[in-house]
Amino acid sequence: MVAITGFAWVVMTLFSVAFIALLQQLMHWVDWDVEDTVTWPWRHELAYTAFFALSSAVILSLVNILSEPLVGLTMTNCVLLILSTYNNVILTLRNKVVATAWTLALVSIYSPGFSWPLVVLFTGYVFLLWAEQRWFLPFDAHPTVTVLVQFYLGVGYWLLADNVGMDTRTLPVMLISFALSTVTCYVFTVLLHNDHVRSLDSAKNARTDGLTGARNWMSFRDDTGTWFDGGTPFLVIAFDIDHFKRINDTYGHLVGNHVLTGFCGSLQATLSAVEPAARLYRTGGEEFMVVVPDMDATAGRQLAKRCQKTIRELQVLDDDGQPVHVTASIGISATTAADERANAVYRRADSLLYRAKQGGRNRIVGDD
């Protein structure tokens, strides 16, 4: 029995580890949203659900291809394991329910152990997934709850599937191998999940400003270059906080940082409400750029006025609780047919920004 259990555990673990590793690689390919702008994450995860559906169907097909009963039972056990593992790592309950319903359908087709009690079992499993989604996320922060939910599925299946032809020695093999594989794969999944999060964090940090959260100069250069090379016209609105050095000298750098973060946050809120396609960048100390694809100069000036109003209404308090008045000089420029490079637009907007500063600050200057 020990040898058989070890065999089942090794087979299940190898299949499951391979599935987890391939799923993680798929996530690296698909999860491009390092800035968290996906509106419908459940649609974003459909690729993962499709991969699970294909993998589980291939594994369960071995039940009929391979005549050895123990191998067939082990493959069924493996599908239960990758289902519970898959449900650990995706975020949306909708996709978890789809994957669970798909597995129940597959089990009913490939295994003679389907029965109405199993429908009740899987329904209870969905309820536990809902409870876990509501109170026990992320999965790596609640290992006991997560593993117990997985045990519910695997142990419950083998206790209810009483017509699969198992003798009294095979049932303990399935139960013990599932338990061992669950713990092994949970640890492996946590390690890969942490690696995936670190990779996303690194990608995000490489493209965003650490203080304000706005996109950085590298992101500005890459985005405008991509639009320009692809023939997409765009508008650049350049902002420079007026007398920022005086703010630092008068109130201290900590208040200066509050001004930067408040400036960026209020500006981003306005852009999200008025022009969702706009992107905000911090390209220098107190210099910010807003880039909007497919916007003409007239609409750009109206957007700049909205942003200027938001900046004037910004409330930042000093250490004594007194308000710090914030304004910004603004320059606006759009791509032209004569532009040979993307940075030509940036140079014009930056030049117009300095004309606004020289003209008295707290004003907007656009292309003539």
Short mmCIF file of C-alpha atoms in Angstrom, two decimals:
data_model
loop_
_atom_site.label_atom_id
_atom_site.label_comp_id
_atom_site.label_asym_id
_atom_site.label_seq_id
_atom_site.Cartn_x
_atom_site.Cartn_y
_atom_site.Cartn_z
CA MET A 1 0.00 0.00 0.00
CA VAL A 2 2.85 2.39 0.79
CA ALA A 3 4.39 1.80 -2.64
CA ILE A 4 1.07 2.34 -4.42
CA THR A 5 0.38 5.49 -2.43
CA GLY A 6 3.84 6.80 -3.25
CA PHE A 7 3.29 6.07 -6.94
CA ALA A 8 -0.05 7.92 -6.96
CA TRP A 9 1.43 10.86 -5.05
CA VAL A 10 4.38 11.18 -7.46
CA VAL A 11 2.17 10.97 -10.56
CA MET A 12 -0.34 13.50 -9.22
CA THR A 13 2.35 15.88 -8.05
CA LEU A 14 4.22 15.77 -11.37
CA PHE A 15 1.08 16.45 -13.40
CA SER A 16 -0.04 19.22 -11.05
CA VAL A 17 3.36 20.90 -10.82
CA ALA A 18 3.59 20.90 -14.62
CA PHE A 19 0.12 22.46 -14.82
CA ILE A 20 0.98 25.12 -12.23
CA ALA A 21 4.25 26.00 -13.95
CA LEU A 22 2.59 26.32 -17.37
CA LEU A 23 -0.23 28.36 -15.85
CA GLN A 24 2.29 30.74 -14.32
CA GLN A 25 4.03 31.13 -17.68
CA LEU A 26 0.66 31.88 -19.28
CA MET A 27 0.05 34.51 -16.62
CA HIS A 28 3.38 36.14 -17.46
CA TRP A 29 2.30 36.33 -21.10
CA VAL A 30 -1.26 37.52 -20.52
CA ASP A 31 -0.96 39.66 -17.39
CA TRP A 32 0.36 42.79 -19.11
CA ASP A 33 -1.73 45.01 -16.87
CA VAL A 34 1.01 46.15 -14.48
CA GLU A 35 -0.86 49.43 -13.99
CA ASP A 36 -4.16 47.78 -12.92
CA THR A 37 -6.34 49.26 -15.66
CA VAL A 38 -8.31 46.15 -16.62
CA THR A 39 -12.02 46.97 -16.35
CA TRP A 40 -13.35 43.42 -16.53
CA PRO A 41 -10.82 41.09 -14.79
CA TRP A 42 -13.00 38.01 -15.22
CA ARG A 43 -12.65 38.41 -19.00
CA HIS A 44 -8.92 38.83 -18.52
CA GLU A 45 -8.85 35.45 -16.74
CA LEU A 46 -10.82 33.56 -19.39
CA ALA A 47 -7.53 32.55 -21.01
CA TYR A 48 -6.53 30.81 -17.76
CA THR A 49 -9.90 29.07 -17.52
CA ALA A 50 -9.59 27.86 -21.11
CA PHE A 51 -6.15 26.48 -20.32
CA PHE A 52 -7.52 24.66 -17.27
CA ALA A 53 -10.41 23.24 -19.30
CA LEU A 54 -8.02 21.89 -21.93
CA SER A 55 -5.60 20.47 -19.36
CA SER A 56 -8.28 18.72 -17.32
CA ALA A 57 -9.86 17.23 -20.46
CA VAL A 58 -6.51 15.85 -21.61
CA ILE A 59 -5.73 14.36 -18.20
CA LEU A 60 -9.15 12.73 -17.81
CA SER A 61 -8.97 11.33 -21.34
CA LEU A 62 -6.21 9.07 -20.02
CA VAL A 63 -8.84 7.33 -17.88
CA ASN A 64 -10.26 5.63 -20.98
CA ILE A 65 -6.99 5.34 -22.87
CA LEU A 66 -5.12 3.57 -20.08
CA SER A 67 -6.67 0.28 -19.01
CA GLU A 68 -5.02 0.11 -15.59
CA PRO A 69 -7.75 1.02 -13.02
CA LEU A 70 -5.31 2.59 -10.55
CA VAL A 71 -3.96 4.93 -13.23
CA GLY A 72 -7.49 6.01 -14.13
CA LEU A 73 -8.33 6.73 -10.51
CA THR A 74 -5.08 8.65 -10.11
CA MET A 75 -5.87 10.80 -13.16
CA THR A 76 -9.28 11.64 -11.69
CA ASN A 77 -7.58 12.53 -8.43
CA CYS A 78 -5.15 14.71 -10.37
CA VAL A 79 -7.96 16.68 -12.01
CA LEU A 80 -9.53 17.35 -8.61
CA LEU A 81 -6.14 18.56 -7.41
CA ILE A 82 -5.49 20.93 -10.31
CA LEU A 83 -9.05 22.29 -9.99
CA SER A 84 -8.52 23.20 -6.35
CA THR A 85 -5.05 24.57 -7.12
CA TYR A 86 -6.36 26.60 -10.05
CA ASN A 87 -9.11 28.09 -7.92
CA ASN A 88 -6.45 29.24 -5.46
CA VAL A 89 -4.58 31.43 -7.91
CA ILE A 90 -7.29 33.14 -9.97
CA LEU A 91 -9.13 36.14 -8.58
CA THR A 92 -12.69 36.15 -9.89
CA LEU A 93 -15.39 33.88 -8.47
CA ARG A 94 -17.08 33.69 -11.86
CA ASN A 95 -14.15 31.85 -13.41
CA LYS A 96 -13.86 29.58 -10.37
CA VAL A 97 -17.49 28.54 -10.80
CA VAL A 98 -16.97 27.92 -14.53
CA ALA A 99 -13.92 25.73 -13.84
CA THR A 100 -15.78 23.80 -11.13
CA ALA A 101 -18.83 23.19 -13.33
CA TRP A 102 -16.55 22.06 -16.16
CA THR A 103 -14.82 19.56 -13.87
CA LEU A 104 -18.14 18.14 -12.67
CA ALA A 105 -19.21 17.69 -16.29
CA LEU A 106 -15.94 15.96 -17.17
CA VAL A 107 -16.13 13.64 -14.17
CA SER A 108 -19.67 12.67 -15.15
CA ILE A 109 -18.44 11.76 -18.64
CA TYR A 110 -15.16 10.00 -17.92
CA SER A 111 -15.75 8.44 -14.52
CA PRO A 112 -18.44 5.98 -13.48
CA GLY A 113 -18.47 7.61 -10.04
CA PHE A 114 -20.89 10.42 -10.96
CA SER A 115 -24.00 10.67 -8.82
CA TRP A 116 -26.34 13.28 -7.44
CA PRO A 117 -24.47 13.36 -4.13
CA LEU A 118 -21.48 14.57 -6.14
CA VAL A 119 -23.59 17.44 -7.48
CA VAL A 120 -24.27 18.38 -3.87
CA LEU A 121 -20.54 18.04 -3.10
CA PHE A 122 -19.52 20.39 -5.91
CA THR A 123 -22.29 22.82 -4.98
CA GLY A 124 -20.94 22.90 -1.44
CA TYR A 125 -17.47 23.44 -2.84
CA VAL A 126 -18.70 26.49 -4.77
CA PHE A 127 -20.20 27.85 -1.56
CA LEU A 128 -16.85 27.39 0.19
CA LEU A 129 -15.14 29.19 -2.69
CA TRP A 130 -17.56 32.08 -2.23
CA ALA A 131 -16.84 32.21 1.51
CA GLU A 132 -13.11 32.00 0.87
CA GLN A 133 -13.38 34.79 -1.72
CA ARG A 134 -15.22 37.00 0.74
CA TRP A 135 -13.25 36.46 3.94
CA PHE A 136 -10.00 34.57 3.31
CA LEU A 137 -8.02 36.22 0.52
CA PRO A 138 -5.26 36.04 -0.55
CA PHE A 139 -4.92 32.27 -0.48
CA ASP A 140 -1.30 32.34 0.70
CA ALA A 141 -2.29 34.37 3.78
CA HIS A 142 -4.73 31.67 5.02
CA PRO A 143 -3.04 28.31 4.42
CA THR A 144 -5.20 26.34 6.85
CA VAL A 145 -8.49 27.50 5.32
CA THR A 146 -7.23 27.04 1.78
CA VAL A 147 -5.98 23.50 2.35
CA LEU A 148 -9.14 22.49 4.23
CA VAL A 149 -11.30 23.66 1.30
CA GLN A 150 -9.15 21.54 -1.00
CA PHE A 151 -9.48 18.57 1.35
CA TYR A 152 -13.25 18.99 1.31
CA LEU A 153 -13.29 18.52 -2.46
CA GLY A 154 -10.85 15.60 -2.70
CA VAL A 155 -11.89 13.65 0.38
CA GLY A 156 -15.58 14.28 -0.26
CA TYR A 157 -15.32 13.03 -3.82
CA TRP A 158 -13.76 9.70 -2.90
CA LEU A 159 -16.12 9.11 -0.01
CA LEU A 160 -19.17 9.75 -2.21
CA ALA A 161 -17.95 8.08 -5.40
CA ASP A 162 -18.73 4.62 -4.05
CA ASN A 163 -19.34 2.93 -7.40
CA VAL A 164 -15.93 3.33 -9.01
CA GLY A 165 -14.85 -0.20 -8.26
CA MET A 166 -12.38 0.59 -5.49
CA ASP A 167 -11.60 -2.00 -2.88
CA THR A 168 -10.85 -1.22 0.74
CA ARG A 169 -7.15 -0.79 -0.03
CA THR A 170 -7.58 1.64 -2.94
CA LEU A 171 -9.71 4.20 -1.09
CA PRO A 172 -6.99 5.04 1.48
CA VAL A 173 -4.49 5.33 -1.38
CA MET A 174 -6.63 7.96 -3.12
CA LEU A 175 -7.28 9.86 0.11
CA ILE A 176 -3.68 9.86 1.34
CA SER A 177 -2.19 10.67 -2.07
CA PHE A 178 -4.61 13.56 -2.50
CA ALA A 179 -3.73 14.95 0.92
CA LEU A 180 0.01 14.67 0.32
CA SER A 181 -0.20 16.15 -3.15
CA THR A 182 -2.42 19.00 -1.94
CA VAL A 183 0.12 20.10 0.65
CA THR A 184 3.04 19.70 -1.77
CA CYS A 185 1.35 21.65 -4.56
CA TYR A 186 0.15 24.33 -2.16
CA VAL A 187 3.71 25.05 -1.09
CA PHE A 188 4.90 25.02 -4.70
CA THR A 189 2.04 27.34 -5.75
CA VAL A 190 2.83 29.83 -2.98
CA LEU A 191 6.47 29.96 -4.09
CA LEU A 192 5.53 30.53 -7.74
CA HIS A 193 2.85 33.05 -6.80
CA ASN A 194 5.34 35.09 -4.80
CA ASP A 195 7.76 34.99 -7.72
CA HIS A 196 4.98 36.15 -10.07
CA VAL A 197 4.06 39.05 -7.76
CA ARG A 198 7.71 40.11 -7.50
CA SER A 199 7.99 40.05 -11.29
CA LEU A 200 4.90 42.25 -11.68
CA ASP A 201 6.15 44.61 -8.99
CA SER A 202 9.50 44.89 -10.74
CA ALA A 203 7.81 45.63 -14.05
CA LYS A 204 5.55 48.21 -12.43
CA ASN A 205 8.39 49.88 -10.53
CA ALA A 206 10.41 50.12 -13.72
CA ARG A 207 7.64 52.13 -15.39
CA THR A 208 6.19 54.21 -12.55
CA ASP A 209 7.41 56.96 -10.24
CA GLY A 210 7.92 55.66 -6.73
CA LEU A 211 6.62 58.78 -4.96
CA THR A 212 3.53 59.78 -6.94
CA GLY A 213 2.57 56.53 -8.69
CA ALA A 214 2.45 58.30 -12.07
CA ARG A 215 4.15 56.77 -15.07
CA ASN A 216 7.81 57.76 -15.35
CA TRP A 217 10.02 59.20 -18.10
CA MET A 218 10.84 55.79 -19.56
CA SER A 219 7.16 55.00 -19.88
CA PHE A 220 6.51 58.42 -21.44
CA ARG A 221 9.27 57.88 -23.98
CA ASP A 222 8.11 54.37 -24.88
CA ASP A 223 4.40 55.23 -25.11
CA THR A 224 4.84 58.33 -27.25
CA GLY A 225 7.34 56.50 -29.42
CA THR A 226 4.89 53.64 -29.98
CA TRP A 227 2.05 56.00 -30.89
CA PHE A 228 4.24 58.08 -33.18
CA ASP A 229 5.70 55.06 -34.98
CA GLY A 230 2.21 53.60 -35.37
CA GLY A 231 0.84 56.78 -36.93
CA THR A 232 -1.42 57.69 -34.00
CA PRO A 233 -1.61 61.48 -33.42
CA PHE A 234 -1.43 62.62 -29.83
CA LEU A 235 -1.51 65.74 -27.70
CA VAL A 236 0.97 66.59 -24.93
CA ILE A 237 0.03 68.85 -22.01
CA ALA A 238 3.08 69.83 -19.96
CA PHE A 239 2.68 70.94 -16.31
CA ASP A 240 5.22 72.55 -14.01
CA ILE A 241 4.30 73.38 -10.41
CA ASP A 242 4.90 77.09 -9.86
CA HIS A 243 7.53 78.12 -7.30
CA PHE A 244 8.06 74.56 -6.14
CA LYS A 245 11.55 75.34 -4.84
CA ARG A 246 10.03 78.09 -2.71
CA ILE A 247 7.54 75.56 -1.30
CA ASN A 248 10.39 73.23 -0.34
CA ASP A 249 12.44 76.05 1.17
CA THR A 250 9.50 77.52 3.09
CA TYR A 251 7.66 74.42 4.33
CA GLY A 252 10.26 71.64 4.03
CA HIS A 253 10.67 68.73 1.66
CA LEU A 254 8.04 66.60 3.41
CA VAL A 255 5.36 69.17 2.61
CA GLY A 256 6.87 69.39 -0.87
CA ASN A 257 6.33 65.65 -1.26
CA HIS A 258 2.72 66.09 -0.12
CA VAL A 259 2.29 68.73 -2.81
CA LEU A 260 3.66 66.36 -5.46
CA THR A 261 1.47 63.43 -4.42
CA GLY A 262 -1.60 65.64 -3.98
CA PHE A 263 -0.98 67.31 -7.34
CA CYS A 264 -0.65 63.95 -9.06
CA GLY A 265 -3.64 62.38 -7.30
CA SER A 266 -6.03 65.25 -8.01
CA LEU A 267 -4.87 65.49 -11.62
CA GLN A 268 -5.30 61.75 -12.15
CA ALA A 269 -8.80 61.85 -10.65
CA THR A 270 -9.80 64.61 -13.07
CA LEU A 271 -8.33 62.80 -16.05
CA SER A 272 -10.07 59.54 -15.14
CA ALA A 273 -13.42 61.33 -14.91
CA VAL A 274 -13.05 63.57 -17.98
CA GLU A 275 -10.69 61.77 -20.38
CA PRO A 276 -10.00 58.11 -19.47
CA ALA A 277 -7.66 57.69 -22.46
CA ALA A 278 -5.26 60.31 -21.03
CA ARG A 279 -2.04 59.14 -19.38
CA LEU A 280 -0.20 61.03 -16.66
CA TYR A 281 3.61 60.99 -16.37
CA ARG A 282 6.10 62.52 -13.97
CA THR A 283 8.99 63.47 -16.24
CA GLY A 284 11.04 65.57 -13.82
CA GLY A 285 11.14 66.90 -10.28
CA GLU A 286 7.97 69.02 -10.40
CA GLU A 287 7.27 68.53 -14.11
CA PHE A 288 4.40 66.33 -15.30
CA MET A 289 3.12 65.41 -18.74
CA VAL A 290 -0.35 64.37 -19.83
CA VAL A 291 -0.56 62.58 -23.17
CA VAL A 292 -3.88 62.01 -24.94
CA PRO A 293 -4.06 60.06 -28.22
CA ASP A 294 -6.36 61.34 -30.99
CA MET A 295 -7.14 64.70 -29.36
CA ASP A 296 -7.01 68.03 -31.20
CA ALA A 297 -5.68 71.30 -29.81
CA THR A 298 -9.12 72.76 -29.07
CA ALA A 299 -10.19 69.81 -26.95
CA GLY A 300 -6.72 69.76 -25.40
CA ARG A 301 -7.07 73.37 -24.23
CA GLN A 302 -10.44 72.58 -22.64
CA LEU A 303 -8.91 69.60 -20.85
CA ALA A 304 -6.01 71.77 -19.68
CA LYS A 305 -8.46 74.31 -18.25
CA ARG A 306 -10.22 71.57 -16.30
CA CYS A 307 -6.89 70.39 -14.95
CA GLN A 308 -5.89 73.96 -14.08
CA LYS A 309 -9.10 74.40 -12.08
CA THR A 310 -8.41 71.14 -10.23
CA ILE A 311 -4.88 72.28 -9.36
CA ARG A 312 -6.07 75.63 -8.05
CA GLU A 313 -8.57 73.85 -5.79
CA LEU A 314 -5.96 71.45 -4.42
CA GLN A 315 -5.79 71.53 -0.60
CA VAL A 316 -2.37 70.71 0.86
CA LEU A 317 -1.68 71.66 4.50
CA ASP A 318 1.66 72.55 6.04
CA ASP A 319 2.86 71.33 9.45
CA ASP A 320 0.75 73.99 11.18
CA GLY A 321 -2.39 73.01 9.33
CA GLN A 322 -2.29 76.06 7.05
CA PRO A 323 -3.11 75.63 3.34
CA VAL A 324 -0.32 75.71 0.78
CA HIS A 325 -1.45 77.44 -2.41
CA VAL A 326 -0.58 75.45 -5.54
CA THR A 327 -0.71 76.56 -9.17
CA ALA A 328 0.94 75.30 -12.34
CA SER A 329 2.17 76.66 -15.66
CA ILE A 330 0.94 74.67 -18.64
CA GLY A 331 2.11 74.19 -22.23
CA ILE A 332 0.15 72.34 -24.94
CA SER A 333 1.33 70.89 -28.23
CA ALA A 334 0.11 68.23 -30.66
CA THR A 335 1.81 66.13 -33.31
CA THR A 336 2.18 67.63 -36.77
CA ALA A 337 2.95 66.22 -40.20
CA ALA A 338 6.38 67.87 -40.05
CA ASP A 339 7.44 65.98 -36.91
CA GLU A 340 10.22 63.49 -37.56
CA ARG A 341 10.41 62.11 -34.02
CA ALA A 342 8.05 61.72 -31.09
CA ASN A 343 10.16 63.93 -28.85
CA ALA A 344 9.50 66.90 -31.14
CA VAL A 345 6.07 67.22 -29.53
CA TYR A 346 7.60 67.03 -26.05
CA ARG A 347 10.12 69.74 -26.91
CA ARG A 348 7.40 72.09 -28.17
CA ALA A 349 5.17 71.49 -25.16
CA ASP A 350 8.11 72.01 -22.82
CA SER A 351 9.06 75.24 -24.62
CA LEU A 352 5.48 76.52 -24.40
CA LEU A 353 5.47 75.61 -20.72
CA TYR A 354 8.45 77.89 -20.13
CA ARG A 355 6.74 80.66 -22.08
CA ALA A 356 3.84 80.30 -19.63
CA LYS A 357 6.27 80.60 -16.71
CA GLN A 358 7.97 83.63 -18.23
CA GLY A 359 4.59 85.24 -18.89
CA GLY A 360 3.64 85.26 -15.22
CA ARG A 361 2.99 81.59 -14.36
CA ASN A 362 -0.37 79.99 -13.55
CA ARG A 363 -1.40 80.17 -17.18
CA ILE A 364 -1.83 78.03 -20.30
CA VAL A 365 0.12 78.54 -23.53
CA GLY A 366 -0.59 76.42 -26.60
CA ASP A 367 0.62 76.12 -30.19
CA ASP A 368 0.06 79.25 -32.21
#
